[in-house]
Coordinates of C-alpha atoms and ligand atoms in Angstrom, one line a residue:
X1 CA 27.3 -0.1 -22.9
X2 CA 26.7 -2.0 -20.0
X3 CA 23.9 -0.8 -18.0
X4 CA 22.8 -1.7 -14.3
X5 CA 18.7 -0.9 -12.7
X6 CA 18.2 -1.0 -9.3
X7 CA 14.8 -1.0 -8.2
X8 CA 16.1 -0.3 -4.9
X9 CA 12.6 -0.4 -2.6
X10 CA 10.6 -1.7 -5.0
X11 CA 7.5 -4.0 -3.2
X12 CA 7.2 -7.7 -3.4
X13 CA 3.6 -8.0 -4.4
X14 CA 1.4 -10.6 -2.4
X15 CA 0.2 -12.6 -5.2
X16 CA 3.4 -12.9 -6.5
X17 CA 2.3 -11.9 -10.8
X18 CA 5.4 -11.3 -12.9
X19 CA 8.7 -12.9 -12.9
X20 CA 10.3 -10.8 -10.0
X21 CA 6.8 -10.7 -8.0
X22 CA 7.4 -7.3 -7.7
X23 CA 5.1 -3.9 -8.0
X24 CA 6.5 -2.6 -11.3
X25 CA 8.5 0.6 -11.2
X26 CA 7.5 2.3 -13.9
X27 CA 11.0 4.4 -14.4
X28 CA 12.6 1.7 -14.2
X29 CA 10.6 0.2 -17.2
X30 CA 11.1 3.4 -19.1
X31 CA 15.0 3.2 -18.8
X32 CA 15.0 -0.6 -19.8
X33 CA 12.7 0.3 -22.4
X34 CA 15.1 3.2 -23.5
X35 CA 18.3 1.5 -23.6
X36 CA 17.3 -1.5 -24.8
X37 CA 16.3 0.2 -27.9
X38 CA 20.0 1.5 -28.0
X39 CA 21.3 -2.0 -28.3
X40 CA 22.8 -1.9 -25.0
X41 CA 23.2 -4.8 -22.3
X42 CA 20.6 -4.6 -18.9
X43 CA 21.9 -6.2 -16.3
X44 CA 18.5 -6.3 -14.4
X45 CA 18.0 -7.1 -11.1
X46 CA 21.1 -5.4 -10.5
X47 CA 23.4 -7.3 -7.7
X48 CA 26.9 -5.5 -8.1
X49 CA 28.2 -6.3 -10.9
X50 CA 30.7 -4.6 -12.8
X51 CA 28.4 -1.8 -15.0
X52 CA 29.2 1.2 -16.9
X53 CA 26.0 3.0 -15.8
X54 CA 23.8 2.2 -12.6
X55 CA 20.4 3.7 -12.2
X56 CA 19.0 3.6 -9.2
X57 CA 15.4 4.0 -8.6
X58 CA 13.1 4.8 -5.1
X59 CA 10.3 5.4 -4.6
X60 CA 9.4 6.0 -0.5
X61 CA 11.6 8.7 0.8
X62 CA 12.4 6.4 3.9
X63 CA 15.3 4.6 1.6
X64 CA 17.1 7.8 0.9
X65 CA 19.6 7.3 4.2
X66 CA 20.1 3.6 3.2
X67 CA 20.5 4.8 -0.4
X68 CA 23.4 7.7 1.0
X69 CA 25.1 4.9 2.9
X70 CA 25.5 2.4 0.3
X71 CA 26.5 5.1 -2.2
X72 CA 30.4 4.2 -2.1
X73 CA 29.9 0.6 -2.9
X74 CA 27.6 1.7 -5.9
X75 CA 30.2 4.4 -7.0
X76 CA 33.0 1.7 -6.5
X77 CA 31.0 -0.4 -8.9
X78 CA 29.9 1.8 -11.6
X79 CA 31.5 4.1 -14.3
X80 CA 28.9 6.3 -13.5
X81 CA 26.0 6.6 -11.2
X82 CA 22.0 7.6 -11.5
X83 CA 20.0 8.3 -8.4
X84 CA 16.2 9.4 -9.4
X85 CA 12.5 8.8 -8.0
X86 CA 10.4 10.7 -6.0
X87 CA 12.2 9.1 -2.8
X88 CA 15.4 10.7 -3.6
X89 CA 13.6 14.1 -5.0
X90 CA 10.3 14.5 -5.4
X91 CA 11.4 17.2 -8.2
X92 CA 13.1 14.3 -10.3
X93 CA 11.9 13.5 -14.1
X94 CA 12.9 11.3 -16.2
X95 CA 14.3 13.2 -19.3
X96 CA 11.7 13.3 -22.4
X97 CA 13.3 10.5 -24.5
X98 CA 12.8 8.0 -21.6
X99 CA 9.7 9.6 -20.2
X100 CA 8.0 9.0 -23.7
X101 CA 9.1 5.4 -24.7
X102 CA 6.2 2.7 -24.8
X103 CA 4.8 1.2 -21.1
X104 CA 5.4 -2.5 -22.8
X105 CA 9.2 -2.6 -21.8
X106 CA 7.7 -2.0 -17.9
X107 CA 5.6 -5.3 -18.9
X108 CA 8.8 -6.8 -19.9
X109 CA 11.0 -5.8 -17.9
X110 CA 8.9 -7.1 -15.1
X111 CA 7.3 -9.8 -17.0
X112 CA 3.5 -8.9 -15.8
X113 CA 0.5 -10.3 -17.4
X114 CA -1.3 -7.3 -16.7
X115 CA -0.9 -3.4 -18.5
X116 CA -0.2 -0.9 -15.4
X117 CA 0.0 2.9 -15.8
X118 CA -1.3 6.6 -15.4
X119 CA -4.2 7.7 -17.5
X120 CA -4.2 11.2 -15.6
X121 CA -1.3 12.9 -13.7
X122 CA -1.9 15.6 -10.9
X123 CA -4.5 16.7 -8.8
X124 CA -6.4 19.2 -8.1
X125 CA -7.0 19.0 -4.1
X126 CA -3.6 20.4 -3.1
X127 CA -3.5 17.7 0.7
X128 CA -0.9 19.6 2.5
X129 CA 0.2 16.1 3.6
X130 CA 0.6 14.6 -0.3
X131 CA 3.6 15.1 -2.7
X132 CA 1.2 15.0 -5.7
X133 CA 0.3 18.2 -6.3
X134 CA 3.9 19.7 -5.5
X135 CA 5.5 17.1 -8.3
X136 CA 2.4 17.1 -10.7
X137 CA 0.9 20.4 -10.1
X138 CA -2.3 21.3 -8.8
X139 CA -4.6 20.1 -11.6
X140 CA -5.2 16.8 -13.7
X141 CA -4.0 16.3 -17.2
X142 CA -3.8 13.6 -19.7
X143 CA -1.1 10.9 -20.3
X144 CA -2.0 8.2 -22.1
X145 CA -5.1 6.3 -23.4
X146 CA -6.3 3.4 -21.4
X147 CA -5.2 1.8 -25.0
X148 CA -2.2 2.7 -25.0
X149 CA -1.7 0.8 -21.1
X150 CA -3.4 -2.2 -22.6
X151 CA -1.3 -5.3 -21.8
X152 CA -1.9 -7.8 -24.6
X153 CA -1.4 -11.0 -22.2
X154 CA -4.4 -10.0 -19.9
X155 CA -7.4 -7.8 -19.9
X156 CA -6.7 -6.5 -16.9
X157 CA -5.3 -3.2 -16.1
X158 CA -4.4 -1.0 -13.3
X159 CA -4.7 2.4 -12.7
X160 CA -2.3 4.4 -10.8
X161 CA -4.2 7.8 -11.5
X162 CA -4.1 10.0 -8.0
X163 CA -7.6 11.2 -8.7
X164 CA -9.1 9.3 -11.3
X165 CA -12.4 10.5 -10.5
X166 CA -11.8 14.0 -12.0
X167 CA -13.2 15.5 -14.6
X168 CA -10.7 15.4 -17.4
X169 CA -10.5 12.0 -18.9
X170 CA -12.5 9.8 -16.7
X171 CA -15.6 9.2 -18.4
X172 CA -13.3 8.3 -21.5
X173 CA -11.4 5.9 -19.3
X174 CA -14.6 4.2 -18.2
X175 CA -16.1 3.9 -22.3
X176 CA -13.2 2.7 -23.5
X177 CA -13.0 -0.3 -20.2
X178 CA -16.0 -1.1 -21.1
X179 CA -16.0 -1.1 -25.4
X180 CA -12.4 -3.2 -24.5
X181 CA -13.7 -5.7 -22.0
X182 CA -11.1 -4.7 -19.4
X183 CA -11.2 -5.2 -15.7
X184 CA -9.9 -2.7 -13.9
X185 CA -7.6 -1.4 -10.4
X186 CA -8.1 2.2 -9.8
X187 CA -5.0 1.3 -7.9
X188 CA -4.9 4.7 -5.8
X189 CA -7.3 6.5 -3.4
X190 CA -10.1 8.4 -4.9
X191 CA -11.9 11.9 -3.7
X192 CA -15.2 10.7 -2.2
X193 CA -16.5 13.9 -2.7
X194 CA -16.4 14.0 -6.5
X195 CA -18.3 11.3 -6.7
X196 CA -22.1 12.3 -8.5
X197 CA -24.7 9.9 -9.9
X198 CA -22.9 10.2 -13.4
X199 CA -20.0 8.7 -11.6
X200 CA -21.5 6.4 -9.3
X201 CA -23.2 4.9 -12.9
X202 CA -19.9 5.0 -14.2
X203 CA -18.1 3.1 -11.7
X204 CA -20.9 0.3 -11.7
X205 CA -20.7 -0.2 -15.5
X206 CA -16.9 -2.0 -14.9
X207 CA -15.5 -4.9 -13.8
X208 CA -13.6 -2.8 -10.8
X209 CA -11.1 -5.5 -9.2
X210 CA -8.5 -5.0 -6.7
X211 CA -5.0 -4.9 -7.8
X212 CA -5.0 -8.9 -8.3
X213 CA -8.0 -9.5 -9.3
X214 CA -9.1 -11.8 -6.5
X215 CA -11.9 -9.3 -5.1
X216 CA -14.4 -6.7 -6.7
X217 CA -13.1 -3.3 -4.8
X218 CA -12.8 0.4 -5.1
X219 CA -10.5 2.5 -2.8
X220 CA -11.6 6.1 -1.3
X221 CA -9.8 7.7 1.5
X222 CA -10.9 9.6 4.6
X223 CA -8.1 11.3 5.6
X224 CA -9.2 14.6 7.5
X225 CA -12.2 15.8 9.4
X226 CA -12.9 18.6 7.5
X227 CA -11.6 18.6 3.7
X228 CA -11.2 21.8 1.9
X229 CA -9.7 22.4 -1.6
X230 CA -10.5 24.4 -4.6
X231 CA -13.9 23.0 -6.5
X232 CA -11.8 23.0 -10.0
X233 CA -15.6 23.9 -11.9
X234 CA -16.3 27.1 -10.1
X235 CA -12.7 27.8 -9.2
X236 CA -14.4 28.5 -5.6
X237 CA -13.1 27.0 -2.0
X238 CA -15.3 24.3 -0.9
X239 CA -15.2 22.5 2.3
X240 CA -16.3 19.1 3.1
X241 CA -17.6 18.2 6.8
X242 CA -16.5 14.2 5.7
X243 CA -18.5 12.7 8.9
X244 CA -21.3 14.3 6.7
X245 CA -20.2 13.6 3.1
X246 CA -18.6 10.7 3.2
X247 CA -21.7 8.4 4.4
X248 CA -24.3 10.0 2.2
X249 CA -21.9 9.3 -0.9
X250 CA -21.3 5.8 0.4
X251 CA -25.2 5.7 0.2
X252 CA -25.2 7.0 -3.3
X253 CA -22.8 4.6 -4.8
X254 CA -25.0 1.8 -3.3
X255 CA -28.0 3.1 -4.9
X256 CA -26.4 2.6 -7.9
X257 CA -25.3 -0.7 -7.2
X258 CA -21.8 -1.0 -5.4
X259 CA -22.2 -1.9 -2.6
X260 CA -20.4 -0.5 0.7
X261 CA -18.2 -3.8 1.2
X262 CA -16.6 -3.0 -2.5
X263 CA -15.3 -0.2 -1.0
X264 CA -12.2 0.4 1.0
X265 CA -11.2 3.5 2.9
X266 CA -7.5 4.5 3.1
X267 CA -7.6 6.6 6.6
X268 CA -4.6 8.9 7.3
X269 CA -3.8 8.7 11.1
X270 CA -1.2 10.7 12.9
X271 CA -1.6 13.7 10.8
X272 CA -4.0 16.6 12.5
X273 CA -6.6 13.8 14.3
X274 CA -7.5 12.7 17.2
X275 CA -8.0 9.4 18.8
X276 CA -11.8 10.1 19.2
X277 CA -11.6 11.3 15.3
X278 CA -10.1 8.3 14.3
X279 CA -12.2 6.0 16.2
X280 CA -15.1 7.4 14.6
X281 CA -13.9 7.4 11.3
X282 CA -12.8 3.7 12.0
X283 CA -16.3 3.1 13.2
X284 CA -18.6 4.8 10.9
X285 CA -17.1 3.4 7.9
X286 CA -17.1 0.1 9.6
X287 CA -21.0 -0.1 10.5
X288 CA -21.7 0.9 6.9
X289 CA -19.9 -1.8 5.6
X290 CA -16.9 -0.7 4.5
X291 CA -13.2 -2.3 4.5
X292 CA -10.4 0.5 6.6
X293 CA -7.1 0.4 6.2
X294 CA -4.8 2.6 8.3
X295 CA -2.1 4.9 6.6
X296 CA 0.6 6.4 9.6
X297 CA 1.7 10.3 8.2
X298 CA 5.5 10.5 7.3
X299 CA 6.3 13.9 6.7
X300 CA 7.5 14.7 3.1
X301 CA 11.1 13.7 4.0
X302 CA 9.8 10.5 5.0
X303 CA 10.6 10.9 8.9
X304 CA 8.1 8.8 10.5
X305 CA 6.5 9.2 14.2
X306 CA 5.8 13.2 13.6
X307 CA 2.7 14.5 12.8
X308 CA 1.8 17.8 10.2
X309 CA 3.1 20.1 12.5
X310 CA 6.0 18.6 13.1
X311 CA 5.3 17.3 16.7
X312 CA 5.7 13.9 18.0
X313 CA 2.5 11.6 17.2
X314 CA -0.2 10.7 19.6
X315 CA 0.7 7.5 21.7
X316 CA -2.6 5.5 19.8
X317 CA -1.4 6.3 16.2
X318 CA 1.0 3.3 15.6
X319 CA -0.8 0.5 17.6
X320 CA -4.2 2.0 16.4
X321 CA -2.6 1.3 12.6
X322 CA -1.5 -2.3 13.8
X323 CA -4.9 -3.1 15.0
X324 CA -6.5 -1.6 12.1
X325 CA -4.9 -3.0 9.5
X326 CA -3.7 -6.8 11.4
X327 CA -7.4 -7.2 12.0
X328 CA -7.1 -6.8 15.9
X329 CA -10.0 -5.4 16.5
X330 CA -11.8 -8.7 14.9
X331 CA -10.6 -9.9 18.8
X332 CA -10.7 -6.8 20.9
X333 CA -11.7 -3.4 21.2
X334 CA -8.8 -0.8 20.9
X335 CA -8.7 0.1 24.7
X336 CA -8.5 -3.7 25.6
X337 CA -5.1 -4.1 22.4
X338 CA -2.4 -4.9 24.8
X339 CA 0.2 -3.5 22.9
X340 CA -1.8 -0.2 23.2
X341 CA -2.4 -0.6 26.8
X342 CA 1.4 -1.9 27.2
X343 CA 2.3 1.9 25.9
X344 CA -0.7 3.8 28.0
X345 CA 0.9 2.1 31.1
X346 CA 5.0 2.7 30.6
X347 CA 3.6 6.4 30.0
X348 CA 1.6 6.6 33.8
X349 CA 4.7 5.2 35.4
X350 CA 7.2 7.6 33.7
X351 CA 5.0 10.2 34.8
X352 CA 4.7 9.0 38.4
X353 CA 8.1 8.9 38.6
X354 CA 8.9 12.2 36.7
X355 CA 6.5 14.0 39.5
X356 CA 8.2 11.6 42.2
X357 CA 11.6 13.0 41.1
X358 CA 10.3 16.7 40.9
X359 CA 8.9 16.6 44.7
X360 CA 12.1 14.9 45.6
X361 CA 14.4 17.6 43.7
X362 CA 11.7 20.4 45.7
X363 CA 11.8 18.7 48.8
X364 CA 16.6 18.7 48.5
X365 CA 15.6 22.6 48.1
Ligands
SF4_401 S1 -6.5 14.0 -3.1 FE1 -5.0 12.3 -2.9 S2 -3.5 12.7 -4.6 FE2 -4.8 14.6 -4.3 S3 -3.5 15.9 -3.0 FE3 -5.0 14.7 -1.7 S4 -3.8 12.9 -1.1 FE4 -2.7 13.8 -2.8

């Protein structure tokens, strides 16, 4: 059988590891992995050739239209045709017999020099803003062994975990890094608030490294004011006041030894905050020494420029993430960014001449 895998938004990493310098999809690896064991033929990346079976793979939600588009040229070249990921549904699995075959295909299909994976899936924090919990479930669970992720070309490995920081399996994670002499990319944003001294310890006993291993660094996020979730010890509803929280545990993983400019901040904008929340989130985390790095709200569907209510975004939100995130503000403050201005101006005009037009249209009366 002749099988095709299309890895169809699939990221070009920056440092450029692995054969196709790209961020490994990890269904993609597990359907290589699968049929390769069958004896079959990949045809891998897939550029239109003739197949009996093409899978197709995405993974942001924003490629679905493309994905619908180009369907006829992908049904005209294919027996048969797979379309999976939690772009196209965030309800699609891989079936068991895939979903359980060994992460070193990924490594090989990819050709990484690095072992890349989940330890824990789910999460207990239930972000109305996050698929997680609605694909995962509301609570962590075990996968896999950080042995059984271990690439044997490099001692490094990265962690895709959502919230590595709970409970279940993360202490193991960290004994077993350390007894193996692994550095380590918790790859994905942990809950500041879970973090306690046991943790904080924890976290400074490893070589933690960003994703290519060029810079010591641990990610958090700051996404709302005010974060409330289940507290999955006491099963009671806690709330977080994160202008509060988030710089005394900032100050408690520096106590222990990690200091703040190890630690970057993912910050949700364009879901429930202000400009004046953002700012200060920006700020604070800034004068403490952190690194910030913007994340614009898509809704679940992946329709960009709304915000969780469904209403258009504030006029800051995308130059604020432009300026965040291209360094701007390293050359200006946010009220002197000119493309922010630029918008802030075309909007006064359209409203003098909206109420120009209105006293004209009363005055025709
Ligand atoms: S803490 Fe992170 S993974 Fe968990 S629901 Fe919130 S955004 Fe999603």
């Amino acid at each position: 059988m002749r099988i095709g895998i299309l890895d169809i938004d699939t990221k070009k990493e920056k440092m450029g590891h692995g054969k196709h310098e790209k961020f490994p999809n990890l269904a993609c690896g597990k359907i290589f992995g699968y049929h390769m064991e069958r004896g079959d033929e990949i045809v891998y990346p897939w550029k239109g050739e003739r197949v009996d079976k093409l899978y197709i793979s995405t993974i942001f939600s924003w490629s679905r239209q493309a994905l619908e588009r180009q369907m006829p040229y992908f049904k005209s070249r294919a027996d048969e045709v797979v379309v999976g990921g939690t772009g196209a549904d965030w309800r699609s699995k891989l079936p068991p017999e895939m979903e359980n075959i060994g992460h070193q295909w990924t490594y090989d299909l990819y050709d990484i020099d690095y072992g890349i994976g989940f330890t824990i899936r789910g999460c207990h924090v239930g972000c109305s803003f996050c698929v997680v919990p609605r694909k995962e479930g509301l609570r962590e669970y075990r996968v896999a062994t950080v042995g059984e992720l271990v690439n044997p070309r490099s001692n490094h490995l990265v962690l895709l975990n959502n919230n590595s920081l709970a409970d279940i399996g993360f202490f193991e994670d960290v004994e077993e890094i350390r007894e193996r002499g692994l550095t380590v990319n918790w790859n994905q944003a942990n809950d500041i608030t879970l973090v306690t001294d046991r943790h904080a310890e924890a976290l400074a006993s490893v070589k933690y490294y960003n994703f290519a291993k060029t810079s010591r660094m641990l990610h958090f996020s700051w996404d709302q004011m005010i974060k409330r979730k289940i507290d999955p010890a006491t099963g009671q509803r806690v709330e977080y006041v994160m202008s509060k929280t988030v710089p005394e545990q900032i100050a408690r993983l520096k106590a222990h030894g990690i200091p703040p400019h190890h630690l970057t901040f993912y910050m949700l904008i364009g879901f429930d905050t202000t400009l004046e929340e953002d700012m200060h989130r920006f700020r604070t985390l800034r004068e403490l020494g952190c690194e910030v790095y913007a994340m614009q709200f898509r809704d679940l569907n992946g329709k960009n420029g709304v915000d969780g209510k469904g209403n258009p975004q504030l006029p800051h939100v995308r130059h604020l993430k432009k300026w965040v995130n291209g360094r701007g503000f390293k050359a200006c403050s946010f009220e002197e960014f000119r493309p922010y201005m630029d918008e802030i101006e075309r909007r006064e005009k359209d409203q003098r001449e909206q109420a120009a037009q209105t006293a004209l249209d009363l005055f025709a009366v």
